[in-house]
C-alpha cells in the first residue's frame, strides 16, 4: 500500500496484483485501476457513485451522447483511437468506435492509448469494461445525477475564480494607466510657459513627453 498527495486530498494505492490496484480517494470513492495503462473499471465507478442496479456499464455505450463523445474523441486526436479486444452486448451505433485487436494485421503498430476495453477474461471483481481516465467523470456523471450536479457547481466556481482574477488584473492595469496619465497632466502645465500653450514648439515638446511616458509603461 502506498499514498500520494495532491493539493486537496491524500490518495491511497492498494495493490490487487501486479497489474491492478485499488485507488482510495476518500471513504466513498474507491476505484479499480489498471496500472499499465491508467484505465479504470466502470463497475467500480458505478459502485462508488451509488448507481442503481438498473444501470449497467454496457448501457453507457448505448447512449447517443456517449456515442457522440467517443466519436469526437476519435476524430479530434489520433491519441484517442478506440481498440476493444472483445465485443459484448449490442454494438454502439457509431462508425469504427472500436476495433477487435485480434483483427489487426501482423506487424501493424497497435493503436494506443485506447478509450475503453472490455476485459472479460479477468478474474471476478476485475473483469468488465475499463475506460480511459479522461472518461471517468463522464461515466460518473451518467451514473449519478448528484455527482453530475457537483461537477457543474465545481466548474462554475472555477470559472468564477478565474473571472475575479482577470478583473483584478484589469483593474490593476487601469490604475497604473490612470496614475501615469495624472503624472503627465501634472507635468505638462509646468513645462509650457504661460501664454505659449498654442506655440508649435511647445506642442511638439509635450507630445514627446507623452511618448516617453508610454514607453515607461
mmCIF file of C-alpha atoms in Angstrom:
data_model
loop_
_atom_site.group_PDB
_atom_site.id
_atom_site.type_symbol
_atom_site.label_atom_id
_atom_site.label_comp_id
_atom_site.label_asym_id
_atom_site.label_seq_id
_atom_site.Cartn_x
_atom_site.Cartn_y
_atom_site.Cartn_z
ATOM 1 C CA UNK A 1 0.000 0.000 0.000
ATOM 2 C CA UNK A 2 1.239 3.473 -0.833
ATOM 3 C CA UNK A 3 -0.039 7.016 -0.649
ATOM 4 C CA UNK A 4 0.251 10.057 -2.878
ATOM 5 C CA UNK A 5 -0.765 13.616 -2.122
ATOM 6 C CA UNK A 6 -2.174 16.454 -4.173
ATOM 7 C CA UNK A 7 -3.339 19.897 -3.137
ATOM 8 C CA UNK A 8 -6.672 18.711 -1.774
ATOM 9 C CA UNK A 9 -6.503 15.119 -0.566
ATOM 10 C CA UNK A 10 -4.401 12.055 0.175
ATOM 11 C CA UNK A 11 -4.803 9.209 -2.322
ATOM 12 C CA UNK A 12 -4.198 5.658 -1.129
ATOM 13 C CA UNK A 13 -2.970 2.986 -3.565
ATOM 14 C CA UNK A 14 -3.580 -0.649 -2.583
ATOM 15 C CA UNK A 15 -2.226 -3.351 -4.892
ATOM 16 C CA UNK A 16 -4.595 -6.114 -6.006
ATOM 17 C CA UNK A 17 -1.935 -7.841 -8.091
ATOM 18 C CA UNK A 18 0.940 -6.715 -10.288
ATOM 19 C CA UNK A 19 -1.342 -5.157 -12.895
ATOM 20 C CA UNK A 20 -4.297 -3.798 -10.923
ATOM 21 C CA UNK A 21 -4.820 -1.722 -7.801
ATOM 22 C CA UNK A 22 -7.449 -0.006 -5.699
ATOM 23 C CA UNK A 23 -7.288 3.779 -5.541
ATOM 24 C CA UNK A 24 -8.952 5.256 -2.469
ATOM 25 C CA UNK A 25 -9.737 8.968 -2.822
ATOM 26 C CA UNK A 26 -11.994 9.144 0.239
ATOM 27 C CA UNK A 27 -14.252 6.864 2.294
ATOM 28 C CA UNK A 28 -16.701 6.564 -0.567
ATOM 29 C CA UNK A 29 -14.605 6.878 -3.706
ATOM 30 C CA UNK A 30 -12.680 3.643 -4.220
ATOM 31 C CA UNK A 31 -11.876 2.726 -7.826
ATOM 32 C CA UNK A 32 -10.137 -0.171 -9.530
ATOM 33 C CA UNK A 33 -7.289 0.973 -11.764
ATOM 34 C CA UNK A 34 -5.231 -0.802 -14.398
ATOM 35 C CA UNK A 35 -1.657 0.182 -13.586
ATOM 36 C CA UNK A 36 -0.127 -0.430 -17.009
ATOM 37 C CA UNK A 37 -2.442 1.870 -18.987
ATOM 38 C CA UNK A 38 -4.157 4.041 -16.339
ATOM 39 C CA UNK A 39 -7.648 2.784 -17.185
ATOM 40 C CA UNK A 40 -10.451 2.436 -14.639
ATOM 41 C CA UNK A 41 -13.064 -0.263 -14.164
ATOM 42 C CA UNK A 42 -16.514 1.092 -14.940
ATOM 43 C CA UNK A 43 -18.289 -1.056 -12.358
ATOM 44 C CA UNK A 44 -16.139 0.376 -9.570
ATOM 45 C CA UNK A 45 -17.117 3.882 -10.734
ATOM 46 C CA UNK A 46 -20.812 2.988 -10.675
ATOM 47 C CA UNK A 47 -20.468 1.417 -7.223
ATOM 48 C CA UNK A 48 -18.697 4.484 -5.833
ATOM 49 C CA UNK A 49 -21.489 6.699 -7.186
ATOM 50 C CA UNK A 50 -24.252 4.501 -5.693
ATOM 51 C CA UNK A 51 -25.688 3.927 -9.152
ATOM 52 C CA UNK A 52 -28.878 1.830 -9.179
ATOM 53 C CA UNK A 53 -28.656 -1.821 -10.216
ATOM 54 C CA UNK A 54 -30.613 -0.952 -13.335
ATOM 55 C CA UNK A 55 -27.612 0.950 -14.691
ATOM 56 C CA UNK A 56 -25.055 -1.377 -16.249
ATOM 57 C CA UNK A 57 -21.688 -0.423 -17.770
ATOM 58 C CA UNK A 58 -22.743 -1.611 -21.231
ATOM 59 C CA UNK A 59 -25.772 0.708 -21.112
ATOM 60 C CA UNK A 60 -23.487 3.739 -21.084
ATOM 61 C CA UNK A 61 -22.200 2.896 -24.558
ATOM 62 C CA UNK A 62 -25.730 2.844 -25.991
ATOM 63 C CA UNK A 63 -26.445 6.470 -25.112
ATOM 64 C CA UNK A 64 -26.437 8.839 -28.054
ATOM 65 C CA UNK A 65 -24.417 11.337 -26.018
ATOM 66 C CA UNK A 66 -21.787 8.653 -25.316
ATOM 67 C CA UNK A 67 -21.569 7.707 -28.974
ATOM 68 C CA UNK A 68 -21.069 11.362 -29.908
ATOM 69 C CA UNK A 69 -18.468 11.808 -27.157
ATOM 70 C CA UNK A 70 -16.417 8.787 -28.247
ATOM 71 C CA UNK A 71 -16.726 9.783 -31.882
ATOM 72 C CA UNK A 72 -15.500 13.294 -31.092
ATOM 73 C CA UNK A 73 -12.564 11.916 -29.114
ATOM 74 C CA UNK A 74 -11.683 9.646 -32.007
ATOM 75 C CA UNK A 75 -11.865 12.409 -34.590
ATOM 76 C CA UNK A 76 -10.193 15.156 -32.577
ATOM 77 C CA UNK A 77 -6.864 13.435 -31.975
ATOM 78 C CA UNK A 78 -5.082 10.298 -33.064
ATOM 79 C CA UNK A 79 -4.071 9.680 -29.446
ATOM 80 C CA UNK A 80 -7.573 8.556 -28.526
ATOM 81 C CA UNK A 81 -8.487 5.854 -31.006
ATOM 82 C CA UNK A 82 -10.549 3.042 -29.563
ATOM 83 C CA UNK A 83 -9.258 -0.545 -29.520
ATOM 84 C CA UNK A 84 -11.675 -3.012 -27.920
ATOM 85 C CA UNK A 85 -10.475 -6.589 -27.633
ATOM 86 C CA UNK A 86 -13.947 -8.057 -27.148
ATOM 87 C CA UNK A 87 -17.458 -7.038 -28.069
ATOM 88 C CA UNK A 88 -20.238 -7.708 -25.596
ATOM 89 C CA UNK A 89 -23.896 -6.901 -25.989
ATOM 90 C CA UNK A 90 -25.207 -4.517 -28.586
ATOM 91 C CA UNK A 91 -22.643 -2.785 -30.736
ATOM 92 C CA UNK A 92 -22.718 1.011 -30.289
ATOM 93 C CA UNK A 93 -24.219 2.651 -33.350
ATOM 94 C CA UNK A 94 -21.207 4.716 -34.278
ATOM 95 C CA UNK A 95 -18.712 4.180 -37.108
ATOM 96 C CA UNK A 96 -15.481 2.496 -36.008
ATOM 97 C CA UNK A 97 -15.735 3.498 -32.385
ATOM 98 C CA UNK A 98 -13.829 0.363 -31.540
ATOM 99 C CA UNK A 99 -11.954 -2.450 -33.245
ATOM 100 C CA UNK A 100 -11.100 -6.032 -32.359
ATOM 101 C CA UNK A 101 -7.391 -6.096 -31.589
ATOM 102 C CA UNK A 102 -7.167 -9.687 -32.864
ATOM 103 C CA UNK A 103 -8.095 -8.414 -36.301
ATOM 104 C CA UNK A 104 -5.068 -6.169 -36.506
ATOM 105 C CA UNK A 105 -2.581 -7.163 -39.158
ATOM 106 C CA UNK A 106 0.656 -8.751 -38.021
ATOM 107 C CA UNK A 107 3.360 -6.141 -37.662
ATOM 108 C CA UNK A 108 0.906 -3.252 -37.601
ATOM 109 C CA UNK A 109 1.566 -0.782 -34.808
ATOM 110 C CA UNK A 110 -1.236 -1.060 -32.207
ATOM 111 C CA UNK A 111 -3.396 1.989 -31.629
ATOM 112 C CA UNK A 112 -2.866 3.204 -28.084
ATOM 113 C CA UNK A 113 -3.937 4.539 -25.686
ATOM 114 C CA UNK A 114 -7.469 3.241 -26.051
ATOM 115 C CA UNK A 115 -10.631 4.886 -24.832
ATOM 116 C CA UNK A 116 -12.225 1.743 -23.447
ATOM 117 C CA UNK A 117 -11.838 -2.008 -23.412
ATOM 118 C CA UNK A 118 -13.940 -4.942 -22.243
ATOM 119 C CA UNK A 119 -11.699 -7.315 -20.295
ATOM 120 C CA UNK A 120 -13.823 -10.430 -19.968
ATOM 121 C CA UNK A 121 -11.034 -12.858 -19.164
ATOM 122 C CA UNK A 122 -10.035 -11.278 -15.869
ATOM 123 C CA UNK A 123 -10.998 -12.839 -12.512
ATOM 124 C CA UNK A 124 -14.290 -11.974 -10.840
ATOM 125 C CA UNK A 125 -14.186 -8.499 -9.366
ATOM 126 C CA UNK A 126 -11.758 -7.265 -12.010
ATOM 127 C CA UNK A 127 -13.435 -8.227 -15.264
ATOM 128 C CA UNK A 128 -15.637 -5.879 -17.223
ATOM 129 C CA UNK A 129 -15.321 -2.609 -19.079
ATOM 130 C CA UNK A 130 -12.397 -0.278 -18.401
ATOM 131 C CA UNK A 131 -12.336 3.339 -19.559
ATOM 132 C CA UNK A 132 -9.600 5.892 -20.108
ATOM 133 C CA UNK A 133 -9.039 8.223 -17.159
ATOM 134 C CA UNK A 134 -10.465 11.158 -19.160
ATOM 135 C CA UNK A 135 -13.798 9.334 -19.329
ATOM 136 C CA UNK A 136 -14.098 8.604 -15.603
ATOM 137 C CA UNK A 137 -16.067 11.796 -14.904
ATOM 138 C CA UNK A 138 -18.314 11.201 -17.907
ATOM 139 C CA UNK A 139 -19.233 7.753 -16.596
ATOM 140 C CA UNK A 140 -19.689 9.034 -13.034
ATOM 141 C CA UNK A 141 -21.950 11.891 -14.157
ATOM 142 C CA UNK A 142 -24.088 9.413 -16.101
ATOM 143 C CA UNK A 143 -24.232 7.083 -13.102
ATOM 144 C CA UNK A 144 -25.123 9.747 -10.539
ATOM 145 C CA UNK A 145 -27.123 12.947 -11.143
ATOM 146 C CA UNK A 146 -25.951 14.091 -7.712
ATOM 147 C CA UNK A 147 -22.319 13.777 -8.776
ATOM 148 C CA UNK A 148 -23.091 15.497 -12.084
ATOM 149 C CA UNK A 149 -24.588 18.465 -10.234
ATOM 150 C CA UNK A 150 -21.499 18.600 -8.004
ATOM 151 C CA UNK A 151 -19.255 18.760 -11.087
ATOM 152 C CA UNK A 152 -21.347 21.546 -12.614
ATOM 153 C CA UNK A 153 -21.077 23.595 -9.422
ATOM 154 C CA UNK A 154 -17.355 22.896 -9.188
ATOM 155 C CA UNK A 155 -16.766 24.102 -12.755
ATOM 156 C CA UNK A 156 -18.866 27.195 -12.117
ATOM 157 C CA UNK A 157 -16.776 28.007 -9.038
ATOM 158 C CA UNK A 158 -13.551 27.581 -11.019
ATOM 159 C CA UNK A 159 -14.837 29.918 -13.727
ATOM 160 C CA UNK A 160 -15.955 32.449 -11.107
ATOM 161 C CA UNK A 161 -12.493 32.498 -9.547
ATOM 162 C CA UNK A 162 -10.894 32.913 -12.968
ATOM 163 C CA UNK A 163 -13.197 35.837 -13.770
ATOM 164 C CA UNK A 164 -12.403 37.526 -10.456
ATOM 165 C CA UNK A 165 -8.681 37.082 -11.027
ATOM 166 C CA UNK A 166 -8.945 38.556 -14.520
ATOM 167 C CA UNK A 167 -10.992 41.504 -13.237
ATOM 168 C CA UNK A 168 -8.353 42.207 -10.575
ATOM 169 C CA UNK A 169 -5.603 42.206 -13.199
ATOM 170 C CA UNK A 170 -7.572 44.558 -15.458
ATOM 171 C CA UNK A 171 -8.337 46.869 -12.554
ATOM 172 C CA UNK A 172 -4.666 46.982 -11.548
ATOM 173 C CA UNK A 173 -3.713 47.796 -15.132
ATOM 174 C CA UNK A 174 -6.312 50.577 -15.297
ATOM 175 C CA UNK A 175 -4.967 52.033 -12.057
ATOM 176 C CA UNK A 176 -1.430 52.110 -13.476
ATOM 177 C CA UNK A 177 -2.648 53.827 -16.649
ATOM 178 C CA UNK A 178 -4.642 56.347 -14.633
ATOM 179 C CA UNK A 179 -1.632 57.122 -12.416
ATOM 180 C CA UNK A 180 0.596 57.641 -15.461
ATOM 181 C CA UNK A 181 -1.998 59.898 -17.041
ATOM 182 C CA UNK A 182 -2.217 62.036 -13.900
ATOM 183 C CA UNK A 183 1.564 62.335 -13.832
ATOM 184 C CA UNK A 184 1.595 63.530 -17.437
ATOM 185 C CA UNK A 185 -1.172 66.051 -16.826
ATOM 186 C CA UNK A 186 0.707 67.478 -13.831
ATOM 187 C CA UNK A 187 3.977 67.812 -15.732
ATOM 188 C CA UNK A 188 2.582 69.451 -18.873
ATOM 189 C CA UNK A 189 1.438 72.768 -17.269
ATOM 190 C CA UNK A 190 4.811 73.192 -15.568
ATOM 191 C CA UNK A 191 6.679 72.506 -18.822
ATOM 192 C CA UNK A 192 4.884 75.044 -21.027
ATOM 193 C CA UNK A 193 5.319 78.757 -20.275
ATOM 194 C CA UNK A 194 2.179 80.779 -19.752
ATOM 195 C CA UNK A 195 0.841 82.176 -22.987
ATOM 196 C CA UNK A 196 2.763 79.622 -25.087
ATOM 197 C CA UNK A 197 0.178 76.810 -24.947
ATOM 198 C CA UNK A 198 -0.586 77.166 -28.685
ATOM 199 C CA UNK A 199 3.045 77.532 -29.678
ATOM 200 C CA UNK A 200 4.019 74.800 -32.154
ATOM 201 C CA UNK A 201 7.391 74.230 -30.478
ATOM 202 C CA UNK A 202 5.853 73.503 -27.106
ATOM 203 C CA UNK A 203 3.136 71.294 -28.588
ATOM 204 C CA UNK A 204 5.849 69.010 -30.026
ATOM 205 C CA UNK A 205 7.606 69.023 -26.656
ATOM 206 C CA UNK A 206 4.532 67.868 -24.773
ATOM 207 C CA UNK A 207 3.903 65.123 -27.335
ATOM 208 C CA UNK A 208 7.441 63.821 -26.812
ATOM 209 C CA UNK A 209 6.839 63.761 -23.062
ATOM 210 C CA UNK A 210 3.703 61.680 -23.534
ATOM 211 C CA UNK A 211 5.585 59.241 -25.772
ATOM 212 C CA UNK A 212 8.260 58.839 -23.106
ATOM 213 C CA UNK A 213 5.587 58.072 -20.519
ATOM 214 C CA UNK A 214 4.066 55.431 -22.823
ATOM 215 C CA UNK A 215 7.449 53.717 -23.170
ATOM 216 C CA UNK A 216 7.843 53.660 -19.400
ATOM 217 C CA UNK A 217 4.596 51.713 -19.100
#
